[in-house]
């Protein structure tokens, strides 16, 4: 059920993103944006659409928000891959944007993808202006200097820090770097419906942290061909990760605890949240 | 009258920006954002506040939009100054962000400044949710892959083009690179008031183009100490500018025609638009 639904989301959100990019003026900028928007797990889009479904919002009505969070995520990857940041040449098994084009195009494509995310949240399909504005405010909070970019800045600072990060520090870093956008995604359905996002926030917090622990585990024991990017970079760079701090078994146990926590947070929704429970289990079982 | 009003705007918008940055978590990211937000002519903020005044909107009620456009402008400068883009070491007489910090901080500070711009447009002071959402949509259109970033991409492409740009091409480039954000600024007042931005759009289009022609003239005959950045780079790089295409006198004449056009577009507003007429004259008389 979950795997099929995720595949359906991948197809539908790709179509929405392709349509958004097709409206833009031709040129290298548009090409690079379309390239950066291709592929990916689409877990964030899935969370938007499934949290919306919990509130009776049809996929078509939530789609611009699902596309928006994927555009925001894509921008962060393009900039994060740049030589002055993580310096990655490969992403999802393909050359990164600055390798395929150049650094200037990577800066600009990332910039325009962020803008596109906010533009998509203005789409009339998303309903009342107040709800769309709440999505804009929430995405800004999640992705800016208090959220995702803050986490990335902490990550950069950690590279030159005199000592490896502590568990508390790395938890704060990851809450920004990956957790904030996952939280936005899971809360989006409530915001589109004009409901209190509280009940989904606890689910999202646990899920986001489990997601990052799973990423750290994959970095150690994943299959580079499946993951589609260079692995083992963190260990090589002597960076603290959940695995270096908790050990491989400790990290697995902690991830499982968080998934149990995420599932428990869904209790108020009963059976209707079954697919979100499956998503939580997927997050720590995935191979990519 | 105009000079004093511009000074008042500079003080007020700086205070609003300082306050927005002070709310962020401490660290190099926040420092770099505050640094990038310091100084500048604040012409865009001025246009927001004065266009708002035309519709009876008080400065305090329009201030978040004025701060937003300056945050957006600051982000574009931080990224534009990077080595892979224009490679400028000096901005407003001070080291650029990637020189004072590093390239990673410049990427992230620019990214977070863009986010901050959209966050500021959600401020309740700006009134009805529909009007705030209209501002978000208009800023996205003006600054993304159809507006400012599109113009920057055309500028980058021009560097490796086989022939210098034609007048039509450079007009299209500048309409995006500098014109789109000036248009947003001048139309913002109408959007905050929920009015048709049409009457201000014609003023803004002519003003934006005149602004860029004046920039090209300054690049040739400005005083580097006053302007606060390296001059003559375009001529040195063999890039087409309004001056290289029209000659110095031709460029001056064209700028004056555009200012006359901008002033004429304000006729429906009568005497109440006098300060916007003065702003238009300032744009081509400025020394920085």
Coordinates of C-alpha atoms in Angstrom, one line a residue:
Chain A
X1 CA 0.0 0.0 0.0
X2 CA 2.7 2.5 1.0
X3 CA 5.1 1.6 -1.8
X4 CA 2.4 2.0 -4.4
X5 CA 1.2 5.2 -3.0
X6 CA 4.7 6.7 -2.9
X7 CA 5.1 5.7 -6.6
X8 CA 1.8 7.4 -7.5
X9 CA 3.0 10.6 -5.6
X10 CA 6.3 10.5 -7.5
X11 CA 4.5 10.5 -10.8
X12 CA 2.0 13.2 -9.9
X13 CA 4.4 15.6 -8.2
X14 CA 6.9 15.3 -11.1
X15 CA 4.1 16.3 -13.5
X16 CA 3.2 19.3 -11.3
X17 CA 6.9 20.3 -11.2
X18 CA 7.4 19.8 -14.9
X19 CA 4.4 22.0 -15.6
X20 CA 5.7 24.8 -13.3
X21 CA 9.1 24.8 -15.0
X22 CA 7.6 24.7 -18.5
X23 CA 6.0 28.1 -17.9
X24 CA 9.4 29.7 -17.4
X25 CA 11.4 31.4 -20.1
X26 CA 13.8 29.0 -22.0
X27 CA 17.5 28.8 -21.3
X28 CA 20.2 27.2 -19.2
X29 CA 18.5 28.4 -16.0
X30 CA 15.3 26.6 -16.7
X31 CA 17.1 23.5 -17.9
X32 CA 19.1 23.4 -14.7
X33 CA 16.0 23.9 -12.6
X34 CA 14.2 21.1 -14.3
X35 CA 17.2 18.8 -14.0
X36 CA 17.4 19.5 -10.2
X37 CA 13.7 18.8 -9.9
X38 CA 14.0 15.3 -11.5
X39 CA 13.8 12.2 -9.4
X40 CA 14.1 11.8 -5.6
X41 CA 12.1 9.8 -3.1
X42 CA 9.4 12.6 -2.8
X43 CA 8.9 11.7 0.8
X44 CA 8.2 15.3 1.6
X45 CA 5.5 15.6 -1.1
X46 CA 4.1 12.3 0.1
X47 CA 3.8 13.7 3.7
X48 CA 2.1 16.9 2.4
X49 CA -0.5 14.9 0.3
X50 CA -1.2 12.3 3.0
X51 CA -1.4 14.8 5.9
X52 CA -3.9 16.7 3.7
X53 CA -5.9 13.5 3.1
X54 CA -6.3 13.1 6.9
X55 CA -8.2 16.4 6.7
X56 CA -10.3 15.4 3.7
X57 CA -8.2 17.5 1.2
X58 CA -8.0 15.9 -2.3
X59 CA -4.5 15.4 -3.8
X60 CA -5.2 17.9 -6.6
X61 CA -6.0 20.6 -4.0
X62 CA -2.8 19.9 -2.0
X63 CA -0.5 19.3 -5.0
X64 CA 1.0 22.9 -5.2
X65 CA 2.2 22.6 -1.6
X66 CA 3.7 19.2 -2.4
X67 CA 5.5 20.6 -5.4
X68 CA 6.6 23.6 -3.3
X69 CA 8.3 21.5 -0.7
X70 CA 10.1 19.5 -3.3
X71 CA 11.3 22.7 -5.1
X72 CA 12.5 24.0 -1.7
X73 CA 14.3 20.7 -1.0
X74 CA 15.8 20.7 -4.5
X75 CA 17.2 24.2 -4.0
X76 CA 18.9 23.1 -0.8
X77 CA 20.5 20.2 -2.5
X78 CA 21.8 22.2 -5.4
X79 CA 23.5 24.7 -3.1
X80 CA 24.6 22.1 -0.6
X81 CA 26.4 20.2 -3.4
X82 CA 28.5 23.2 -4.4
X83 CA 32.3 23.1 -4.0
X84 CA 32.2 25.7 -1.2
X85 CA 29.7 23.6 0.7
X86 CA 29.7 19.7 0.7
X87 CA 31.5 19.5 -2.7
X88 CA 29.6 16.6 -4.1
X89 CA 29.9 15.7 -7.8
X90 CA 27.1 13.1 -7.8
X91 CA 23.5 13.2 -6.7
X92 CA 20.9 10.4 -7.3
X93 CA 23.6 8.8 -9.5
X94 CA 23.8 11.9 -11.8
X95 CA 26.3 14.8 -12.0
X96 CA 25.4 17.6 -9.7
X97 CA 24.2 21.0 -11.2
X98 CA 27.5 22.8 -10.8
X99 CA 29.3 19.9 -12.5
X100 CA 26.9 19.6 -15.4
X101 CA 26.7 23.4 -15.9
X102 CA 28.8 25.6 -13.7
X103 CA 28.8 27.2 -10.2
X104 CA 27.0 30.4 -11.3
X105 CA 24.2 28.3 -12.8
X106 CA 24.0 26.3 -9.6
X107 CA 23.7 29.5 -7.5
X108 CA 21.0 30.9 -9.7
X109 CA 19.1 27.7 -10.2
X110 CA 19.0 27.2 -6.5
X111 CA 17.9 30.7 -5.9
X112 CA 15.1 30.5 -8.4
X113 CA 14.0 27.1 -7.0
X114 CA 13.5 28.7 -3.6
X115 CA 11.5 31.5 -5.2
X116 CA 9.4 28.9 -7.1
X117 CA 8.6 27.2 -3.9
X118 CA 7.0 30.3 -2.4
X119 CA 5.3 31.1 -5.7
X120 CA 3.7 27.6 -5.8
X121 CA 2.2 28.2 -2.3
X122 CA 0.2 31.1 -3.8
X123 CA -1.7 28.8 -6.1
X124 CA -5.5 29.2 -5.9
X125 CA -6.0 25.4 -5.7
X126 CA -4.7 25.6 -2.1
X127 CA -7.8 27.4 -1.0
X128 CA -8.4 30.4 1.3
X129 CA -5.8 33.2 1.2
X130 CA -5.3 32.9 4.9
X131 CA -4.4 29.2 4.6
X132 CA -2.0 29.9 1.8
X133 CA -0.4 32.7 3.7
X134 CA 0.0 30.3 6.7
X135 CA 1.8 27.9 4.5
X136 CA 4.1 30.7 3.2
X137 CA 4.9 31.8 6.8
X138 CA 5.4 28.2 7.9
X139 CA 7.8 27.3 5.0
X140 CA 9.8 30.5 5.6
X141 CA 10.2 29.6 9.3
X142 CA 11.1 26.0 8.4
X143 CA 13.6 26.8 5.7
X144 CA 15.4 30.0 6.7
X145 CA 17.9 31.2 9.3
X146 CA 15.9 29.5 12.1
X147 CA 15.4 26.2 10.3
X148 CA 17.0 24.4 7.4
X149 CA 19.7 27.1 6.5
X150 CA 20.5 27.4 10.2
X151 CA 21.2 23.7 10.4
X152 CA 23.4 23.9 7.3
X153 CA 25.3 26.8 8.9
X154 CA 25.8 24.7 12.0
X155 CA 27.0 21.9 9.8
X156 CA 29.6 24.1 8.1
X157 CA 30.7 25.5 11.4
X158 CA 31.2 22.0 12.8
X159 CA 33.8 21.2 10.1
X160 CA 36.2 23.7 11.7
X161 CA 35.1 23.2 15.3
X162 CA 37.9 22.2 17.7
X163 CA 36.0 19.1 19.0
X164 CA 33.4 16.8 17.4
X165 CA 29.7 17.8 18.2
X166 CA 27.9 16.4 21.2
X167 CA 24.6 14.4 20.8
X168 CA 22.7 17.5 21.9
X169 CA 24.5 19.7 19.3
X170 CA 24.0 17.2 16.5
X171 CA 20.4 16.8 17.3
X172 CA 19.9 20.6 17.1
X173 CA 21.8 20.7 13.8
X174 CA 19.7 18.0 12.3
X175 CA 16.4 19.3 13.6
X176 CA 17.2 22.3 11.4
X177 CA 19.0 20.7 8.4
X178 CA 16.5 17.9 7.7
X179 CA 13.9 18.0 10.4
X180 CA 12.4 21.4 9.8
X181 CA 11.3 20.7 6.2
X182 CA 9.9 17.3 7.2
X183 CA 7.9 19.0 9.9
X184 CA 6.6 21.6 7.4
X185 CA 5.6 18.7 5.1
X186 CA 3.7 16.8 7.8
X187 CA 2.0 19.9 9.1
X188 CA 1.0 21.2 5.7
X189 CA -2.2 19.2 5.5
X190 CA -3.5 20.8 8.6
X191 CA -2.6 24.3 7.4
X192 CA -4.3 23.8 4.1
X193 CA -7.4 22.7 6.0
X194 CA -7.1 25.6 8.4
X195 CA -6.7 23.2 11.3
X196 CA -4.3 23.1 14.2
X197 CA -1.1 21.4 13.1
X198 CA -0.2 20.4 16.6
X199 CA -1.2 16.7 16.4
X200 CA 1.0 16.2 13.3
X201 CA 3.9 18.2 14.7
X202 CA 4.9 15.5 17.3
X203 CA 4.7 12.8 14.5
X204 CA 6.9 15.0 12.3
X205 CA 9.5 15.8 14.9
X206 CA 10.1 12.1 15.7
X207 CA 10.0 11.1 12.0
X208 CA 12.5 13.8 11.0
X209 CA 15.1 12.8 13.6
X210 CA 14.6 9.1 12.7
X211 CA 15.1 10.0 9.0
X212 CA 18.5 11.6 9.8
X213 CA 19.7 8.7 12.0
X214 CA 18.8 6.4 9.1
X215 CA 20.8 8.6 6.8
X216 CA 23.8 8.4 9.0
X217 CA 23.4 4.6 9.1
X218 CA 23.2 4.5 5.3
X219 CA 26.3 6.6 5.1
X220 CA 28.1 3.8 6.9
X221 CA 26.6 0.7 5.5
X222 CA 24.6 1.7 2.5
X223 CA 25.2 0.6 -1.1
X224 CA 26.6 3.6 -3.0
X225 CA 25.2 2.3 -6.3
X226 CA 21.7 2.3 -4.7
X227 CA 22.0 5.5 -2.8
X228 CA 23.4 7.3 -5.8
X229 CA 26.0 9.5 -4.0
X230 CA 29.4 9.1 -2.4
X231 CA 29.1 7.4 1.0
X232 CA 31.4 7.4 4.1
X233 CA 32.3 11.0 3.7
X234 CA 31.3 12.0 7.2
X235 CA 33.5 9.3 8.8
X236 CA 36.3 10.2 6.5
X237 CA 36.1 13.8 7.6
X238 CA 36.0 12.8 11.2
X239 CA 32.5 14.5 11.6
X240 CA 30.3 13.4 14.5
X241 CA 27.2 11.6 13.4
X242 CA 24.5 9.7 15.2
X243 CA 26.5 6.5 14.4
X244 CA 29.8 7.8 15.7
X245 CA 28.1 9.0 18.9
X246 CA 25.7 6.1 19.6
X247 CA 27.4 3.2 17.7
X248 CA 25.6 1.4 14.9
X249 CA 23.4 -0.7 17.2
X250 CA 22.6 2.3 19.4
X251 CA 21.6 4.3 16.4
X252 CA 19.4 1.6 15.1
X253 CA 17.7 1.3 18.5
X254 CA 17.2 5.1 18.8
X255 CA 15.7 5.2 15.3
X256 CA 13.3 2.4 16.2
X257 CA 12.2 4.2 19.4
X258 CA 11.5 7.4 17.4
X259 CA 9.4 5.5 14.9
X260 CA 7.4 4.0 17.8
X261 CA 7.0 7.6 19.1
X262 CA 5.9 8.8 15.6
X263 CA 3.3 6.1 15.3
X264 CA 2.0 6.7 18.8
X265 CA 1.5 10.4 17.9
X266 CA -0.9 9.4 15.2
X267 CA -3.3 7.6 17.6
X268 CA -5.9 10.5 17.5
X269 CA -6.3 9.8 13.8
X270 CA -7.0 6.1 14.2
X271 CA -6.9 3.8 11.1
X272 CA -7.0 6.7 8.7
X273 CA -3.4 7.4 9.5
X274 CA -2.2 3.9 8.6
X275 CA -0.3 5.1 5.6
X276 CA 1.6 7.6 7.6
X277 CA 2.5 4.8 10.0
X278 CA 3.8 2.8 7.1
X279 CA 5.8 5.9 5.9
X280 CA 7.5 6.1 9.3
X281 CA 8.5 2.4 9.1
X282 CA 9.8 3.0 5.6
X283 CA 12.0 5.8 6.7
X284 CA 14.3 3.5 8.7
X285 CA 14.0 0.5 6.4
X286 CA 14.9 2.3 3.2
X287 CA 18.1 1.5 1.2
X288 CA 18.4 4.9 -0.6
Chain B
X1 CA 12.1 67.3 0.4
X2 CA 13.1 64.1 -1.4
X3 CA 16.6 63.9 0.1
X4 CA 15.3 64.3 3.6
X5 CA 12.5 61.7 3.1
X6 CA 15.0 59.2 1.7
X7 CA 17.2 59.7 4.8
X8 CA 14.2 59.1 7.0
X9 CA 13.4 55.9 5.1
X10 CA 17.0 54.7 5.5
X11 CA 16.8 55.1 9.3
X12 CA 13.4 53.5 9.6
X13 CA 14.0 50.5 7.3
X14 CA 17.4 49.8 8.9
X15 CA 15.6 49.6 12.3
X16 CA 13.0 47.2 10.9
X17 CA 15.7 45.0 9.3
X18 CA 17.8 45.1 12.5
X19 CA 14.8 44.0 14.5
X20 CA 14.1 41.1 12.1
X21 CA 17.7 39.9 12.3
X22 CA 17.8 40.2 16.1
X23 CA 15.1 37.6 16.4
X24 CA 17.3 34.9 14.7
X25 CA 19.6 32.5 16.5
X26 CA 23.1 33.8 17.0
X27 CA 26.1 32.8 14.9
X28 CA 28.0 33.6 11.8
X29 CA 24.9 33.2 9.6
X30 CA 23.1 35.9 11.5
X31 CA 26.1 38.2 11.6
X32 CA 26.6 37.9 7.8
X33 CA 22.9 38.6 7.2
X34 CA 23.0 41.7 9.3
X35 CA 26.2 42.8 7.6
X36 CA 24.6 42.4 4.1
X37 CA 21.6 44.3 5.3
X38 CA 23.6 47.4 6.4
X39 CA 23.6 50.5 4.3
X40 CA 22.5 51.1 0.7
X41 CA 20.4 53.8 -0.9
X42 CA 17.1 52.1 0.1
X43 CA 15.5 53.4 -3.0
X44 CA 13.4 50.2 -3.2
X45 CA 12.1 50.7 0.3
X46 CA 11.4 54.3 -0.4
X47 CA 9.3 53.3 -3.4
X48 CA 7.3 50.9 -1.3
X49 CA 6.6 53.4 1.4
X50 CA 5.8 56.3 -1.0
X51 CA 3.6 54.2 -3.3
X52 CA 1.8 53.1 -0.1
X53 CA 1.4 56.7 1.0
X54 CA -0.4 57.4 -2.3
X55 CA -3.1 55.0 -1.2
X56 CA -3.3 56.4 2.3
X57 CA -1.2 53.6 3.9
X58 CA 0.9 54.7 6.9
X59 CA 4.6 54.0 6.8
X60 CA 4.4 51.6 9.8
X61 CA 1.8 49.6 8.0
X62 CA 3.9 49.3 4.8
X63 CA 7.3 48.9 6.6
X64 CA 7.5 45.0 6.5
X65 CA 7.1 45.2 2.7
X66 CA 9.8 47.8 2.5
X67 CA 12.1 45.7 4.6
X68 CA 11.2 42.6 2.5
X69 CA 12.3 44.2 -0.7
X70 CA 15.6 45.3 0.8
X71 CA 16.2 41.8 2.2
X72 CA 15.5 40.4 -1.3
X73 CA 17.9 43.0 -2.9
X74 CA 20.6 42.2 -0.3
X75 CA 20.4 38.5 -1.0
X76 CA 20.9 39.2 -4.7
X77 CA 23.9 41.3 -4.1
X78 CA 25.6 38.7 -1.8
X79 CA 25.2 36.0 -4.4
X80 CA 26.0 38.3 -7.3
X81 CA 29.3 39.3 -5.7
X82 CA 30.5 35.7 -5.3
X83 CA 33.6 34.6 -7.2
X84 CA 31.6 32.4 -9.6
X85 CA 29.3 35.3 -10.5
X86 CA 30.7 38.9 -10.7
X87 CA 33.6 38.3 -8.3
X88 CA 33.5 41.6 -6.5
X89 CA 35.6 42.1 -3.3
X90 CA 34.0 45.4 -2.4
X91 CA 30.4 46.6 -1.9
X92 CA 29.4 50.0 -0.6
X93 CA 33.1 50.4 0.3
X94 CA 33.2 47.3 2.5
X95 CA 34.5 43.8 1.9
X96 CA 31.8 41.6 0.4
X97 CA 30.4 38.7 2.5
X98 CA 32.4 35.9 0.9
X99 CA 35.6 38.0 1.5
X100 CA 34.8 38.8 5.1
X101 CA 33.5 35.3 5.9
X102 CA 33.7 32.6 3.2
X103 CA 31.8 31.4 0.2
X104 CA 29.7 28.9 2.1
X105 CA 28.5 31.7 4.4
X106 CA 27.8 33.9 1.4
X107 CA 25.6 31.1 -0.2
X108 CA 23.7 30.5 3.1
X109 CA 23.3 34.1 4.1
X110 CA 21.9 34.9 0.6
X111 CA 19.6 32.0 0.8
X112 CA 18.3 33.0 4.3
X113 CA 17.9 36.6 3.2
X114 CA 15.6 35.5 0.4
X115 CA 13.6 33.4 2.9
X116 CA 13.4 36.4 5.2
X117 CA 12.0 38.6 2.5
X118 CA 9.0 36.2 2.0
X119 CA 8.6 35.8 5.8
X120 CA 8.4 39.6 6.2
X121 CA 5.6 39.8 3.7
X122 CA 3.5 37.6 6.1
X123 CA 3.6 40.3 8.8
X124 CA 0.1 41.2 10.1
X125 CA 0.9 44.9 9.9
X126 CA 0.4 44.6 6.1
X127 CA -3.3 43.9 6.5
X128 CA -5.7 41.5 4.9
X129 CA -4.3 38.0 4.1
X130 CA -5.3 38.4 0.4
X131 CA -3.2 41.5 0.1
X132 CA -0.2 39.9 1.8
X133 CA -0.5 36.9 -0.5
X134 CA -0.7 39.2 -3.5
X135 CA 2.6 40.7 -2.3
X136 CA 4.2 37.2 -2.0
X137 CA 3.1 36.2 -5.5
X138 CA 4.2 39.5 -7.0
X139 CA 7.7 39.3 -5.3
X140 CA 8.1 35.7 -6.4
X141 CA 7.3 36.7 -10.0
X142 CA 9.6 39.7 -9.9
X143 CA 12.6 37.9 -8.3
X144 CA 12.6 34.4 -9.7
X145 CA 13.3 32.6 -13.0
X146 CA 11.0 35.1 -14.9
X147 CA 12.4 38.2 -13.2
X148 CA 15.6 39.1 -11.4
X149 CA 17.3 35.7 -11.5
X150 CA 16.4 35.4 -15.2
X151 CA 18.1 38.7 -15.8
X152 CA 21.2 37.5 -13.9
X153 CA 21.3 34.3 -15.9
X154 CA 21.1 36.3 -19.2
X155 CA 24.0 38.4 -17.8
X156 CA 26.1 35.4 -17.1
X157 CA 25.3 33.9 -20.5
X158 CA 26.3 37.2 -22.2
X159 CA 29.8 36.8 -20.9
X160 CA 30.5 33.8 -23.1
X161 CA 28.2 34.9 -26.0
X162 CA 30.0 35.1 -29.4
X163 CA 28.8 38.7 -30.0
X164 CA 28.0 41.6 -27.7
X165 CA 24.3 42.0 -26.8
X166 CA 22.0 44.1 -28.9
X167 CA 20.0 47.0 -27.4
X168 CA 16.8 44.8 -27.4
X169 CA 18.7 42.0 -25.6
X170 CA 20.3 44.3 -23.0
X171 CA 16.9 45.9 -22.4
X172 CA 15.3 42.5 -21.7
X173 CA 18.3 41.5 -19.5
X174 CA 18.0 44.7 -17.4
X175 CA 14.2 44.6 -17.2
X176 CA 14.8 41.4 -15.3
X177 CA 18.0 42.1 -13.4
X178 CA 17.2 45.5 -11.9
X179 CA 13.8 46.4 -13.4
X180 CA 11.6 43.7 -11.9
X181 CA 12.4 44.5 -8.3
X182 CA 11.9 48.2 -8.8
X183 CA 8.6 47.5 -10.4
X184 CA 7.6 45.3 -7.4
X185 CA 8.6 48.2 -5.1
X186 CA 6.5 50.8 -6.9
X187 CA 3.5 48.5 -7.3
X188 CA 3.6 47.3 -3.6
X189 CA 1.7 50.3 -2.3
X190 CA -1.3 49.5 -4.5
X191 CA -1.1 45.8 -3.6
X192 CA -1.1 46.6 0.2
X193 CA -4.2 48.8 -0.4
X194 CA -5.8 46.0 -2.5
X195 CA -5.9 48.5 -5.5
X196 CA -5.0 47.9 -9.2
X197 CA -1.2 48.4 -9.5
X198 CA -1.5 49.3 -13.2
X199 CA -1.1 53.1 -12.9
X200 CA 2.2 52.6 -10.9
X201 CA 3.5 49.9 -13.3
X202 CA 4.2 52.3 -16.1
X203 CA 6.0 54.6 -13.8
X204 CA 8.1 51.7 -12.5
X205 CA 9.0 50.3 -15.9
X206 CA 10.4 53.6 -17.1
X207 CA 12.1 54.3 -13.8
X208 CA 13.8 50.9 -13.6
X209 CA 15.3 51.2 -17.1
X210 CA 16.4 54.8 -16.4
X211 CA 18.0 53.5 -13.2
X212 CA 20.1 50.9 -15.1
X213 CA 21.2 53.4 -17.8
X214 CA 22.3 55.7 -15.0
X215 CA 24.2 52.7 -13.5
X216 CA 26.0 52.2 -16.8
X217 CA 26.9 55.9 -17.0
X218 CA 28.2 55.8 -13.4
X219 CA 30.3 52.7 -14.3
X220 CA 32.1 54.9 -16.9
X221 CA 32.3 58.2 -15.3
X222 CA 31.5 57.7 -11.6
X223 CA 33.8 58.3 -8.7
X224 CA 34.8 54.9 -7.3
X225 CA 35.3 56.3 -3.8
X226 CA 31.7 57.6 -3.8
X227 CA 30.2 54.6 -5.5
X228 CA 32.0 52.2 -3.1
X229 CA 32.8 49.5 -5.7
X230 CA 35.1 48.8 -8.5
X231 CA 34.1 50.7 -11.7
X232 CA 34.8 50.3 -15.4
X233 CA 34.5 46.5 -15.1
X234 CA 32.0 46.2 -17.9
X235 CA 34.0 48.2 -20.4
X236 CA 37.1 46.2 -19.4
X237 CA 35.3 42.9 -20.0
X238 CA 34.0 44.1 -23.4
X239 CA 30.4 43.8 -22.2
X240 CA 27.7 45.6 -24.0
X241 CA 26.1 48.4 -21.9
X242 CA 23.7 51.2 -22.6
X243 CA 26.7 53.4 -22.9
X244 CA 28.6 51.2 -25.3
X245 CA 25.4 50.9 -27.4
X246 CA 24.1 54.4 -27.3
X247 CA 27.2 56.4 -26.5
X248 CA 27.5 58.6 -23.4
X249 CA 25.3 61.4 -24.7
X250 CA 22.8 59.0 -26.2
X251 CA 22.5 57.2 -22.9
X252 CA 22.0 60.5 -21.0
X253 CA 19.3 61.5 -23.5
X254 CA 17.5 58.1 -23.3
X255 CA 17.6 58.2 -19.5
X256 CA 16.1 61.7 -19.5
X257 CA 13.3 60.6 -21.9
X258 CA 12.5 57.7 -19.6
X259 CA 12.3 60.0 -16.6
X260 CA 9.9 62.3 -18.5
X261 CA 7.9 59.2 -19.2
X262 CA 7.9 58.1 -15.6
X263 CA 6.8 61.5 -14.5
X264 CA 4.0 61.6 -17.1
X265 CA 2.7 58.2 -15.8
X266 CA 2.1 59.8 -12.4
X267 CA -0.3 62.4 -13.8
X268 CA -3.5 60.6 -12.4
X269 CA -2.1 61.1 -8.9
X270 CA -1.7 64.9 -9.3
X271 CA 0.4 66.7 -6.7
X272 CA 0.3 63.9 -4.2
X273 CA 2.9 62.1 -6.4
X274 CA 5.4 64.9 -6.3
X275 CA 7.9 63.0 -4.1
X276 CA 7.8 60.1 -6.6
X277 CA 8.6 62.6 -9.4
X278 CA 11.6 63.8 -7.4
X279 CA 12.7 60.2 -6.9
X280 CA 12.7 59.7 -10.7
X281 CA 14.9 62.8 -11.1
X282 CA 17.2 61.6 -8.4
X283 CA 17.7 58.3 -10.1
X284 CA 19.6 59.8 -13.0
X285 CA 21.3 62.6 -11.0
X286 CA 22.8 60.4 -8.3
X287 CA 26.5 60.0 -7.8
X288 CA 26.4 56.6 -6.1

